Short mmCIF file of C-alpha atoms in Angstrom, two decimals:
data_model
loop_
_atom_site.label_atom_id
_atom_site.label_comp_id
_atom_site.label_asym_id
_atom_site.label_seq_id
_atom_site.Cartn_x
_atom_site.Cartn_y
_atom_site.Cartn_z
CA UNK P 885 11.88 24.07 13.16
CA UNK P 886 12.65 24.93 9.56
CA UNK P 887 14.71 21.80 8.85
CA UNK P 888 13.60 18.20 8.45
CA UNK P 889 14.92 14.97 7.05
CA UNK P 890 12.90 12.34 5.22
CA UNK P 891 13.98 9.85 2.58
CA UNK P 892 11.29 7.22 3.02
CA UNK P 893 9.50 7.60 -0.34
CA UNK P 894 10.66 7.10 -3.91
CA UNK P 895 10.20 10.75 -4.86
CA UNK P 896 12.41 12.18 -2.12
CA UNK P 897 14.19 15.39 -3.15
CA UNK P 898 17.19 14.88 -5.40
CA UNK P 899 17.04 11.15 -4.74
CA UNK P 900 18.73 11.86 -1.38
CA UNK P 901 16.25 13.27 1.12
CA UNK P 902 13.77 16.08 1.75
CA UNK P 903 15.23 18.71 4.08
CA UNK P 904 13.13 21.86 3.56
CA UNK P 905 9.70 20.43 2.79
CA UNK P 906 8.52 17.00 1.75
CA UNK P 907 7.86 16.35 -1.92
CA UNK P 908 4.61 14.83 -0.62
CA UNK P 909 3.66 18.22 0.88
CA UNK P 910 4.75 17.34 4.42
CA UNK P 911 6.06 20.42 6.26
CA UNK P 912 9.04 20.35 8.67
CA UNK P 913 6.72 20.72 11.67
CA UNK P 914 4.82 17.52 10.88
CA UNK P 915 7.94 15.65 9.75
CA UNK P 916 9.66 16.35 13.07
CA UNK P 917 6.56 15.44 15.04
CA UNK P 918 6.43 12.13 13.19
CA UNK P 919 10.05 11.51 14.15
CA UNK P 920 9.15 12.32 17.76
CA UNK P 921 6.24 9.87 17.53
CA UNK P 922 8.61 7.20 16.19
CA UNK P 923 10.96 7.80 19.12
CA UNK P 924 8.03 7.54 21.54
CA UNK P 925 7.02 4.21 19.98
CA UNK P 926 10.54 2.90 20.64
CA UNK P 927 10.02 4.02 24.25
CA UNK P 928 6.74 2.11 24.38
CA UNK P 929 8.45 -0.99 22.98
CA UNK P 930 11.19 -0.71 25.61
CA UNK P 931 8.60 -0.32 28.39
CA UNK P 932 6.76 -3.41 27.15
CA UNK P 933 9.82 -5.69 27.29
CA UNK P 934 9.00 -8.81 29.28
CA UNK P 935 5.41 -7.71 29.83
CA UNK P 936 2.00 -8.21 28.22
CA UNK P 937 1.33 -4.68 26.94
CA UNK P 938 -2.40 -5.07 26.31
CA UNK P 939 -4.62 -4.17 23.38
CA UNK P 940 -4.51 -0.40 23.95
CA UNK P 941 -0.72 -0.38 23.64
CA UNK P 942 -0.80 -2.84 20.72
CA UNK P 943 -3.22 -0.68 18.77
CA UNK P 944 -1.29 2.51 19.51
CA UNK P 945 1.83 0.83 18.16
CA UNK P 946 0.04 0.03 14.90
CA UNK P 947 -1.72 3.39 14.57
CA UNK P 948 1.43 5.34 15.42
CA UNK P 949 3.52 3.57 12.81
CA UNK P 950 0.73 3.74 10.22
CA UNK P 951 0.31 7.49 10.76
CA UNK P 952 3.94 8.06 9.69
CA UNK P 953 3.57 6.32 6.31
CA UNK P 954 3.88 8.70 3.35
CA UNK P 955 0.73 10.66 2.42
CA UNK P 956 -1.27 9.52 5.46
CA UNK P 957 -1.27 12.19 8.17
CA UNK P 958 -0.35 15.85 7.73
CA UNK P 959 -2.14 17.07 10.87
CA UNK P 960 0.22 18.11 13.71
CA UNK P 961 -2.58 18.12 16.29
CA UNK P 962 -3.47 14.50 15.53
CA UNK P 963 0.20 13.45 15.67
CA UNK P 964 0.56 15.30 19.00
CA UNK P 965 -2.43 13.39 20.34
CA UNK P 966 -0.83 10.09 19.30
CA UNK P 967 2.47 11.06 20.96
CA UNK P 968 0.71 11.84 24.22
CA UNK P 969 -1.33 8.63 24.09
CA UNK P 970 1.78 6.54 23.42
CA UNK P 971 3.69 8.15 26.30
CA UNK P 972 0.77 7.69 28.66
CA UNK P 973 0.64 4.00 27.83
CA UNK P 974 4.42 3.72 28.11
CA UNK P 975 4.36 5.24 31.59
CA UNK P 976 1.75 2.69 32.70
CA UNK P 977 4.16 -0.08 31.73
CA UNK P 978 7.47 1.48 32.79
CA UNK P 979 7.86 5.20 33.44
CA UNK P 980 11.66 4.85 33.37
CA UNK P 981 11.78 3.64 29.76
CA UNK P 982 13.37 6.22 27.49
CA UNK P 983 12.17 7.37 24.09
CA UNK P 984 14.64 7.05 21.24
CA UNK P 985 15.95 10.55 20.44
CA UNK P 986 14.33 11.67 17.18
CA UNK P 987 17.58 13.31 16.09
CA UNK P 988 19.34 9.94 16.20
CA UNK P 989 16.95 8.21 13.79
CA UNK P 990 18.79 9.35 10.69
CA UNK P 991 22.31 9.91 12.05
CA UNK P 992 25.37 7.70 12.47
CA UNK P 993 27.31 5.32 10.26
CA UNK P 994 25.81 5.42 6.76
CA UNK P 995 25.35 1.67 6.45
CA UNK P 996 23.87 1.28 9.94
CA UNK P 997 21.46 4.15 9.27
CA UNK P 998 20.52 2.44 6.01
CA UNK P 999 19.82 -0.90 7.68
CA UNK P 1000 17.99 0.68 10.62
CA UNK P 1001 15.87 2.81 8.29
CA UNK P 1002 15.00 -0.16 6.11
CA UNK P 1003 13.67 -2.02 9.15
CA UNK P 1004 11.73 1.02 10.39
CA UNK P 1005 10.14 1.65 7.00
CA UNK P 1006 9.23 -2.00 6.68
CA UNK P 1007 7.59 -1.88 10.12
CA UNK P 1008 5.58 1.16 9.05
CA UNK P 1009 4.28 -0.69 6.02
CA UNK P 1010 3.44 -3.83 7.98
CA UNK P 1011 1.60 -1.72 10.57
CA UNK P 1012 -0.88 -0.66 7.88
CA UNK P 1013 -1.71 -4.28 7.07
CA UNK P 1014 -1.88 -5.29 10.74
CA UNK P 1015 -4.21 -2.39 11.53
CA UNK P 1016 -6.63 -3.32 8.72
CA UNK P 1017 -6.64 -6.87 10.11
CA UNK P 1018 -7.17 -5.70 13.69
CA UNK P 1019 -10.19 -3.62 12.65
CA UNK P 1020 -11.74 -6.83 11.35
CA UNK P 1021 -10.95 -8.63 14.61
CA UNK P 1022 -7.97 -10.61 13.31
CA UNK P 1023 -4.70 -10.33 15.25
CA UNK P 1024 -1.68 -12.61 15.34
CA UNK P 1025 0.30 -12.56 18.63
CA UNK P 1026 3.55 -13.35 16.79
CA UNK P 1027 3.09 -10.44 14.40
CA UNK P 1028 2.10 -8.09 17.22
CA UNK P 1029 5.09 -9.13 19.33
CA UNK P 1030 7.44 -8.48 16.42
CA UNK P 1031 6.43 -4.81 16.28
CA UNK P 1032 7.77 -4.43 19.81
CA UNK P 1033 10.88 -6.47 19.00
CA UNK P 1034 11.54 -4.48 15.84
CA UNK P 1035 11.01 -1.10 17.47
CA UNK P 1036 13.30 -2.02 20.39
CA UNK P 1037 15.91 -3.12 17.84
CA UNK P 1038 15.90 0.37 16.32
CA UNK P 1039 17.31 1.76 19.55
CA UNK P 1040 19.97 -0.92 19.95
CA UNK P 1041 23.45 -1.45 18.52
CA UNK P 1042 23.78 -4.28 16.00
CA UNK P 1043 26.41 -5.43 13.55
CA UNK P 1044 25.58 -5.20 9.85
CA UNK P 1045 25.06 -8.98 9.77
CA UNK P 1046 22.70 -8.79 12.73
CA UNK P 1047 20.69 -6.03 11.03
CA UNK P 1048 20.42 -8.16 7.89
CA UNK P 1049 19.26 -11.06 10.01
CA UNK P 1050 16.56 -8.86 11.55
CA UNK P 1051 15.43 -7.73 8.10
CA UNK P 1052 15.06 -11.30 6.87
CA UNK P 1053 13.22 -12.30 10.05
CA UNK P 1054 10.94 -9.29 9.57
CA UNK P 1055 10.23 -10.35 5.97
CA UNK P 1056 8.96 -13.72 7.17
CA UNK P 1057 6.78 -12.06 9.82
CA UNK P 1058 5.31 -9.70 7.23
CA UNK P 1059 4.26 -12.75 5.20
CA UNK P 1060 2.30 -13.88 8.26
CA UNK P 1061 0.79 -10.41 8.49
CA UNK P 1062 -0.32 -10.42 4.85
CA UNK P 1063 -1.79 -13.91 5.35
CA UNK P 1064 -3.68 -12.54 8.36
CA UNK P 1065 -5.16 -9.68 6.33
CA UNK P 1066 -6.05 -12.07 3.50
CA UNK P 1067 -7.91 -14.21 6.04
CA UNK P 1068 -9.59 -11.15 7.56
CA UNK P 1069 -10.82 -9.83 4.21
CA UNK P 1070 -11.96 -13.15 2.77
CA UNK P 1071 -13.70 -14.14 5.99
CA UNK P 1072 -15.57 -10.83 6.08
CA UNK P 1073 -16.35 -10.39 2.38
CA UNK P 1074 -15.74 -13.72 0.63
CA UNK P 1075 -13.07 -14.59 -1.93
CA UNK P 1076 -12.68 -12.10 -4.80
CA UNK P 1077 -14.13 -13.15 -8.14
CA UNK P 1078 -13.24 -11.82 -11.61
CA UNK P 1079 -15.15 -8.59 -12.10
CA UNK P 1080 -15.36 -5.94 -14.81
CA UNK P 1081 -15.47 -2.42 -13.41
CA UNK P 1082 -16.73 0.53 -15.50
CA UNK P 1083 -15.11 3.95 -15.40
CA UNK P 1084 -18.31 5.83 -16.27
CA UNK P 1085 -19.91 7.97 -13.55
CA UNK P 1086 -23.70 8.08 -13.69
CA UNK P 1087 -25.62 11.31 -13.20
CA UNK P 1088 -26.80 12.18 -9.72
CA UNK P 1089 -25.28 12.24 -6.21
CA UNK P 1090 -22.19 10.13 -5.60
CA UNK P 1091 -19.32 9.56 -3.18
CA UNK P 1092 -15.74 8.63 -4.10
CA UNK P 1093 -13.93 6.45 -1.57
CA UNK P 1094 -10.15 6.11 -1.67
CA UNK P 1095 -7.50 4.18 0.20
CA UNK P 1096 -7.40 0.54 1.28
CA UNK P 1097 -9.84 0.00 4.15
CA UNK P 1098 -12.63 -2.31 3.02
CA UNK P 1099 -14.37 -2.08 6.39
CA UNK P 1100 -14.89 1.65 5.90
CA UNK P 1101 -16.35 0.95 2.46
CA UNK P 1102 -18.68 -1.68 3.92
CA UNK P 1103 -20.00 0.80 6.50
CA UNK P 1104 -20.44 3.48 3.82
CA UNK P 1105 -22.36 1.05 1.61
CA UNK P 1106 -24.63 0.09 4.49
CA UNK P 1107 -25.35 3.73 5.30
CA UNK P 1108 -26.03 4.81 1.70
CA UNK P 1109 -28.38 1.97 0.85
CA UNK P 1110 -31.65 3.30 -0.57
CA UNK P 1111 -30.52 6.93 -0.45
CA UNK P 1112 -30.02 7.44 -4.20
CA UNK P 1113 -26.27 7.94 -3.81
CA UNK P 1114 -23.79 5.96 -5.92
CA UNK P 1115 -20.38 4.90 -4.66
CA UNK P 1116 -17.21 4.92 -6.77
CA UNK P 1117 -13.86 3.52 -5.75
CA UNK P 1118 -10.58 5.35 -6.26
CA UNK P 1119 -6.96 4.20 -6.23
CA UNK P 1120 -6.30 1.07 -4.18
CA UNK P 1121 -10.00 0.66 -3.40
CA UNK P 1122 -10.65 -0.66 -6.95
CA UNK P 1123 -10.28 -4.38 -5.96
CA UNK P 1124 -13.24 -3.98 -3.56
CA UNK P 1125 -15.54 -4.55 -6.54
CA UNK P 1126 -14.47 -8.21 -6.64
CA UNK P 1127 -15.53 -9.16 -3.11
CA UNK P 1128 -19.00 -10.80 -3.04
CA UNK P 1129 -19.80 -9.18 0.31
CA UNK P 1130 -19.24 -5.72 -1.17
CA UNK P 1131 -20.30 -6.08 -4.81
CA UNK P 1132 -23.79 -7.15 -3.67
CA UNK P 1133 -24.57 -3.50 -2.97
CA UNK P 1134 -26.17 -2.11 -6.12
CA UNK P 1135 -24.95 1.44 -5.45
CA UNK P 1136 -21.29 0.32 -5.77
CA UNK P 1137 -21.11 1.41 -9.39
CA UNK P 1138 -17.58 1.72 -10.69
CA UNK P 1139 -14.14 3.31 -10.35
CA UNK P 1140 -13.32 7.02 -10.47
CA UNK P 1141 -9.98 8.31 -11.66
CA UNK P 1142 -6.60 6.64 -11.87
CA UNK P 1143 -3.74 6.42 -9.41
CA UNK P 1144 -3.22 8.61 -6.34
CA UNK P 1145 -0.73 11.07 -7.83
CA UNK P 1146 -3.35 12.35 -10.30
CA UNK P 1147 -5.90 13.25 -7.63
CA UNK P 1148 -5.31 17.01 -7.55
CA UNK P 1149 -6.17 17.17 -11.25
CA UNK P 1150 -8.91 14.53 -11.29
CA UNK P 1151 -10.70 15.83 -8.18
CA UNK P 1152 -10.68 19.46 -9.33
CA UNK P 1153 -14.22 20.84 -8.75
CA UNK P 1154 -15.65 17.32 -8.44
CA UNK P 1155 -19.42 17.57 -7.63
CA UNK P 1156 -19.22 14.91 -4.93
CA UNK P 1157 -17.37 14.24 -1.66
CA UNK P 1158 -14.23 12.12 -1.33
CA UNK P 1159 -13.53 9.90 1.68
CA UNK P 1160 -9.89 9.01 2.33
CA UNK P 1161 -9.63 5.87 4.45
CA UNK P 1162 -5.83 5.54 4.20
CA UNK P 1163 -3.03 6.89 2.05
CA UNK P 1164 -2.41 8.28 -0.44
CA UNK P 1165 -3.79 11.73 0.43
CA UNK P 1166 -2.22 14.72 -1.29
CA UNK P 1167 -2.69 18.27 0.04
CA UNK P 1168 -6.16 19.11 -1.36
CA UNK P 1169 -6.64 22.13 -3.58
CA UNK P 1170 -9.14 24.84 -2.67
CA UNK P 1171 -11.41 23.77 -5.55
CA UNK P 1172 -12.38 20.60 -3.68
CA UNK P 1173 -10.98 20.79 -0.13
CA UNK P 1174 -14.44 21.52 1.30
CA UNK P 1175 -15.61 18.05 0.19
CA UNK P 1176 -12.68 15.92 1.36
CA UNK P 1177 -13.24 13.78 4.46
CA UNK P 1178 -10.66 11.75 6.34
CA UNK P 1179 -11.02 8.87 8.76
CA UNK P 1180 -8.92 6.59 10.96
CA UNK P 1181 -5.21 7.54 10.95
CA UNK P 1182 -5.53 9.84 7.93
CA UNK P 1183 -5.41 13.53 8.74
CA UNK P 1184 -4.99 16.96 7.20
CA UNK P 1185 -5.50 20.35 8.88
CA UNK P 1186 -8.89 21.90 8.14
CA UNK P 1187 -10.55 18.77 6.75
CA UNK P 1188 -13.53 17.06 8.41
CA UNK P 1189 -12.37 13.96 10.23
CA UNK P 1190 -14.71 11.07 11.06
CA UNK P 1191 -13.85 9.12 14.19
CA UNK P 1192 -15.00 5.63 15.06
CA UNK P 1193 -17.22 5.33 18.11
CA UNK P 1194 -17.24 1.81 19.58
CA UNK P 1195 -15.94 0.53 16.25
CA UNK P 1196 -18.68 2.22 14.21
CA UNK P 1197 -18.43 5.28 11.99
CA UNK P 1198 -21.16 7.76 11.18
CA UNK P 1199 -20.78 8.87 7.56
CA UNK P 1200 -23.87 11.10 7.60
CA UNK P 1201 -21.74 14.22 6.97
CA UNK P 1202 -20.35 12.62 3.81
CA UNK P 1203 -23.84 11.59 2.71
CA UNK P 1204 -25.19 15.08 3.38
CA UNK P 1205 -22.40 16.63 1.29
CA UNK P 1206 -23.12 14.21 -1.59
CA UNK P 1207 -26.78 15.26 -1.63
CA UNK P 1208 -25.85 18.96 -1.42
CA UNK P 1209 -23.40 18.77 -4.33
CA UNK P 1210 -25.81 16.69 -6.40
CA UNK P 1211 -23.28 14.99 -8.64
CA UNK P 1212 -22.98 15.36 -12.39
CA UNK P 1213 -26.02 16.54 -14.33
CA UNK P 1214 -25.31 14.03 -17.07
CA UNK P 1215 -23.43 10.76 -17.28
CA UNK P 1216 -19.66 11.26 -17.51
CA UNK P 1217 -17.53 8.86 -19.52
CA UNK P 1218 -13.99 8.65 -18.17
CA UNK P 1219 -11.10 6.49 -19.34
CA UNK P 1220 -7.83 5.14 -17.99
CA UNK P 1221 -4.51 6.67 -18.95
CA UNK P 1222 -4.41 4.62 -22.16
CA UNK P 1223 -7.97 5.40 -23.19
CA UNK P 1224 -9.64 2.22 -21.97
CA UNK P 1225 -13.13 2.52 -20.48
CA UNK P 1226 -13.31 -0.56 -18.25
CA UNK P 1227 -11.05 -2.36 -15.82
CA UNK P 1228 -10.95 -5.91 -14.53
CA UNK P 1229 -10.00 -7.14 -11.08
CA UNK P 1230 -10.60 -10.11 -8.79
CA UNK P 1231 -7.92 -12.56 -9.94
CA UNK P 1232 -6.72 -13.33 -6.42
CA UNK P 1233 -5.26 -16.65 -5.30
CA UNK P 1234 -8.60 -18.47 -5.00
CA UNK P 1235 -9.57 -17.66 -8.58
CA UNK P 1236 -6.16 -18.36 -10.09
CA UNK P 1237 -5.75 -21.61 -8.16
CA UNK P 1238 -9.19 -22.61 -9.44
CA UNK P 1239 -7.83 -22.64 -12.98
CA UNK P 1240 -4.36 -23.86 -12.00
CA UNK P 1241 -4.81 -27.05 -14.01
CA UNK P 1242 -5.55 -25.07 -17.15
CA UNK P 1243 -2.56 -22.81 -16.50
CA UNK P 1244 -0.23 -25.75 -15.89
CA UNK P 1245 -1.44 -27.49 -19.06
CA UNK P 1246 -0.89 -24.27 -21.03
CA UNK P 1247 2.68 -24.03 -19.74
CA UNK P 1248 3.39 -27.67 -20.57
CA UNK P 1249 1.93 -27.22 -24.06
CA UNK P 1250 4.04 -24.10 -24.63
CA UNK P 1251 1.02 -21.79 -24.89
CA UNK P 1252 2.29 -19.84 -21.87
CA UNK P 1253 6.04 -19.28 -21.98
CA UNK P 1254 6.53 -16.84 -19.10
CA UNK P 1255 4.80 -15.07 -16.22
CA UNK P 1256 5.49 -11.51 -15.17
CA UNK P 1257 4.39 -9.90 -11.92
CA UNK P 1258 4.33 -6.20 -12.80
CA UNK P 1259 3.03 -4.34 -9.80
CA UNK P 1260 3.62 -2.04 -6.89
CA UNK P 1261 3.06 1.64 -6.22
CA UNK P 1262 2.46 4.36 -8.77
CA UNK P 1263 3.96 7.82 -8.50
CA UNK P 1264 4.53 11.08 -10.32
CA UNK P 1265 8.25 10.91 -11.04
CA UNK P 1266 9.10 10.70 -14.77
CA UNK P 1267 10.08 7.23 -15.93
CA UNK P 1268 7.06 5.33 -14.65
CA UNK P 1269 5.76 4.95 -18.20
CA UNK P 1270 8.38 2.18 -18.27
CA UNK P 1271 5.73 -0.12 -16.79
CA UNK P 1272 3.17 0.73 -19.47
CA UNK P 1273 5.68 0.10 -22.21
CA UNK P 1274 6.90 -3.09 -20.55
CA UNK P 1275 3.41 -4.60 -20.42
CA UNK P 1276 2.64 -3.48 -23.97
CA UNK P 1277 5.78 -5.26 -25.20
CA UNK P 1278 5.35 -8.54 -23.33
CA UNK P 1279 5.00 -11.36 -25.89
CA UNK P 1280 1.55 -12.76 -26.68
CA UNK P 1281 2.50 -16.09 -25.08
CA UNK P 1282 3.13 -14.53 -21.63
CA UNK P 1283 0.83 -13.68 -18.72
CA UNK P 1284 1.04 -10.47 -16.65
CA UNK P 1285 -0.02 -10.59 -13.00
CA UNK P 1286 -0.46 -7.23 -11.32
CA UNK P 1287 -1.43 -5.66 -8.02
CA UNK P 1288 -1.41 -2.33 -6.16
CA UNK P 1289 -1.92 1.07 -7.76
CA UNK P 1290 1.02 0.73 -10.15
CA UNK P 1291 -1.41 -1.19 -12.36
CA UNK P 1292 -3.13 2.06 -13.35
CA UNK P 1293 -0.26 2.54 -15.79
CA UNK P 1294 -1.65 -0.30 -17.93
CA UNK P 1295 -4.81 -1.82 -16.43
CA UNK P 1296 -7.07 -0.30 -19.08
CA UNK P 1297 -5.09 -2.01 -21.87
CA UNK P 1298 -6.59 -4.98 -23.68
CA UNK P 1299 -3.65 -7.32 -24.25
CA UNK P 1300 -5.75 -10.36 -25.09
CA UNK P 1301 -5.97 -13.84 -23.59
CA UNK P 1302 -4.46 -17.30 -23.81
CA UNK P 1303 -6.89 -20.21 -24.03
CA UNK P 1304 -9.62 -18.22 -22.32
CA UNK P 1305 -7.31 -16.91 -19.58
CA UNK P 1306 -6.83 -13.11 -19.70
CA UNK P 1307 -3.21 -12.17 -20.21
CA UNK P 1308 -3.60 -9.37 -17.63
CA UNK P 1309 -4.70 -10.58 -14.18
CA UNK P 1310 -5.28 -7.98 -11.45
CA UNK P 1311 -4.73 -9.71 -8.11
CA UNK P 1312 -5.80 -6.77 -5.94
CA UNK P 1313 -4.24 -4.33 -3.49
CA UNK P 1314 -0.56 -4.14 -2.52
CA UNK P 1315 -1.11 -6.55 0.39
CA UNK P 1316 -2.43 -9.08 -2.13
CA UNK P 1317 1.18 -9.81 -2.96
CA UNK P 1318 0.30 -12.68 -0.62
CA UNK P 1319 -1.94 -14.08 -3.38
CA UNK P 1320 0.87 -13.82 -5.91
CA UNK P 1321 3.25 -15.60 -3.55
CA UNK P 1322 0.75 -18.41 -2.96
CA UNK P 1323 0.23 -18.86 -6.70
CA UNK P 1324 4.00 -18.94 -7.30
CA UNK P 1325 4.50 -21.53 -4.55
CA UNK P 1326 1.67 -23.67 -5.98
CA UNK P 1327 3.14 -23.52 -9.48
CA UNK P 1328 6.58 -24.42 -8.14
CA UNK P 1329 5.01 -27.43 -6.41
CA UNK P 1330 3.24 -28.51 -9.57
CA UNK P 1331 6.43 -28.35 -11.60
CA UNK P 1332 8.56 -29.77 -8.80
CA UNK P 1333 10.99 -26.87 -8.83
CA UNK P 1334 11.85 -23.83 -6.75
CA UNK P 1335 10.10 -20.49 -7.27
CA UNK P 1336 13.36 -19.14 -8.71
CA UNK P 1337 13.30 -21.90 -11.36
CA UNK P 1338 9.82 -20.97 -12.57
CA UNK P 1339 9.39 -18.97 -15.80
CA UNK P 1340 8.42 -16.03 -13.56
CA UNK P 1341 9.93 -12.56 -13.26
CA UNK P 1342 8.97 -9.85 -10.78
CA UNK P 1343 9.09 -6.30 -12.11
CA UNK P 1344 8.22 -3.98 -9.24
CA UNK P 1345 7.55 -0.28 -8.88
CA UNK P 1346 7.85 1.22 -5.41
CA UNK P 1347 6.81 4.47 -3.80
CA UNK P 1348 6.18 4.09 -0.08
CA UNK P 1349 6.68 1.87 2.94
CA UNK P 1350 4.22 -0.90 2.13
CA UNK P 1351 6.31 -1.65 -0.95
CA UNK P 1352 9.37 -1.83 1.32
CA UNK P 1353 7.85 -4.49 3.59
CA UNK P 1354 6.70 -6.54 0.59
CA UNK P 1355 10.18 -6.41 -0.96
CA UNK P 1356 11.69 -7.61 2.33
CA UNK P 1357 9.22 -10.50 2.37
CA UNK P 1358 10.18 -11.50 -1.17
CA UNK P 1359 13.87 -11.37 -0.27
CA UNK P 1360 13.28 -13.32 2.94
CA UNK P 1361 11.64 -16.02 0.81
CA UNK P 1362 14.82 -16.19 -1.23
CA UNK P 1363 13.26 -14.87 -4.43
CA UNK P 1364 15.94 -13.58 -6.78
CA UNK P 1365 16.27 -11.53 -9.96
CA UNK P 1366 13.66 -8.94 -8.94
CA UNK P 1367 13.63 -5.87 -11.15
CA UNK P 1368 12.88 -2.69 -9.19
CA UNK P 1369 12.31 0.93 -10.16
CA UNK P 1370 11.82 3.57 -11.30
CA UNK P 1371 14.74 4.50 -9.04
CA UNK P 1372 16.48 2.81 -6.14
CA UNK P 1373 15.59 3.76 -2.55
CA UNK P 1374 17.63 6.63 -1.14
CA UNK P 1375 17.76 4.84 2.21
CA UNK P 1376 19.83 2.02 0.71
CA UNK P 1377 23.50 2.92 1.08
CA UNK P 1378 25.93 1.80 -1.59
CA UNK P 1379 27.25 -1.03 0.56
CA UNK P 1380 23.79 -2.27 1.57
CA UNK P 1381 22.63 -2.15 -2.04
CA UNK P 1382 25.70 -4.13 -3.09
CA UNK P 1383 24.85 -6.81 -0.53
CA UNK P 1384 21.29 -7.08 -1.88
CA UNK P 1385 22.52 -7.22 -5.47
CA UNK P 1386 25.12 -9.85 -4.64
CA UNK P 1387 22.88 -12.02 -2.46
CA UNK P 1388 19.55 -11.65 -4.29
CA UNK P 1389 20.47 -10.42 -7.79
CA UNK P 1390 18.28 -7.37 -7.21
CA UNK P 1391 18.25 -5.43 -10.47
CA UNK P 1392 17.45 -1.77 -11.19
CA UNK P 1393 15.17 -1.45 -14.24
CA UNK P 1394 16.75 -0.11 -17.44
CA UNK P 1395 14.53 -0.02 -20.54
CA UNK P 1396 11.60 -2.32 -21.30
CA UNK P 1397 13.36 -3.56 -24.42
CA UNK P 1398 16.65 -4.34 -22.70
CA UNK P 1399 15.02 -5.90 -19.65
CA UNK P 1400 12.69 -8.10 -21.70
CA UNK P 1401 15.61 -9.26 -23.80
CA UNK P 1402 17.60 -10.10 -20.66
CA UNK P 1403 14.66 -11.95 -19.11
CA UNK P 1404 13.51 -13.89 -22.14
CA UNK P 1405 16.88 -14.32 -23.85
#
């Protein structure tokens, strides 16, 4: 097929939808196979109705949805294999259950398509979090069951009100899912602690690891111990430095590069291999494609893929490539996009709650006037420097919480501190929005008010489906006056957007100056 349709990411063509080729590099062949996979997952959900599907089906549901997230899997053979596995499992449960026709995913009444798409994209984002949890042995039956419920709902007729009800129910379930992943990570690696991370790369062999999967990093660290190979995080892997169970490895040295959309430039002729554990993978250029490795649901034609065998992965091919390439001959000093040479992370809920008394006292004394959560996904579309300028212009008596890769727009800035508390607090990966929510709820309890009455404003940047599920969670919690940008999702129809604006005061960003004036008065 030469045609496709995809409007799931923020950079979709013309702000309407990619129809010839994805802005992400996804070709029509893979886009249509992903739609077919989605339809097959609806079939699996239908077949599982009233039954106990079993772990094989559960994990295929998560992997199948995760593989369709933007910048994860570009490999038609791997998507075909997932389709066949899903249908095999469906037939074991109920061979009469029908797949949802792929052509119907994006067709029909504009508002119904909008609502259905919003639920689907949220489910894709939640699947990523649930899969990371499952790998660490943490699964929640209620969360798992909701994937089947949500996927069956996609193939059913609902009123607009019923769709909205499903979206709010989903948002609450995604909060449970993020709590599950928080528990999985902190049980496995300990609670994050404030950590300074250098951006300098030492001479000698090294490996860059990107994505979100901390378990993959743990296995890589175990296998590189004593081999003279340094490990550098990239993108959303930066917060790994704050976990005691990971930072104890001396070869975990620092962070390489900035956010995902700069990888084709930053990885050009890099003298070390790169391991992609999750999104965001961009089509690799020939100058470094021979040293890119993928694992788990990530895939790209022609790249070496590392499968798990009985839950274990053998990264010897990555290690061999690191030794062959040899790394830089001399130490390389890199900086963030604003020229800073070190980053900080590790200000998750446990750390922030540990100084909650100090924070509360600072608010009562007037030393802290306002909190901003400025976070979310980064991307290449012009206008994202809004977030840099916004943080730069926040008053000296305000605190900026951040998370996800959108922080690379400003996380190398030094904006000072208030009473020993840094004004910029990196809470972690996108899923660590759970930490931010817990902190907000604790502050609301301390001040005996609702979260919406706190001096707190959320200023979010979105790119892909994990941002969608987090937004739905925030809305389901009743949080209002969220600023979102750099542009509004193409999958939100005018009527659906109006409902969200009317019910939740959802606000498109304008300029940092105007938005700060509106927020602070």
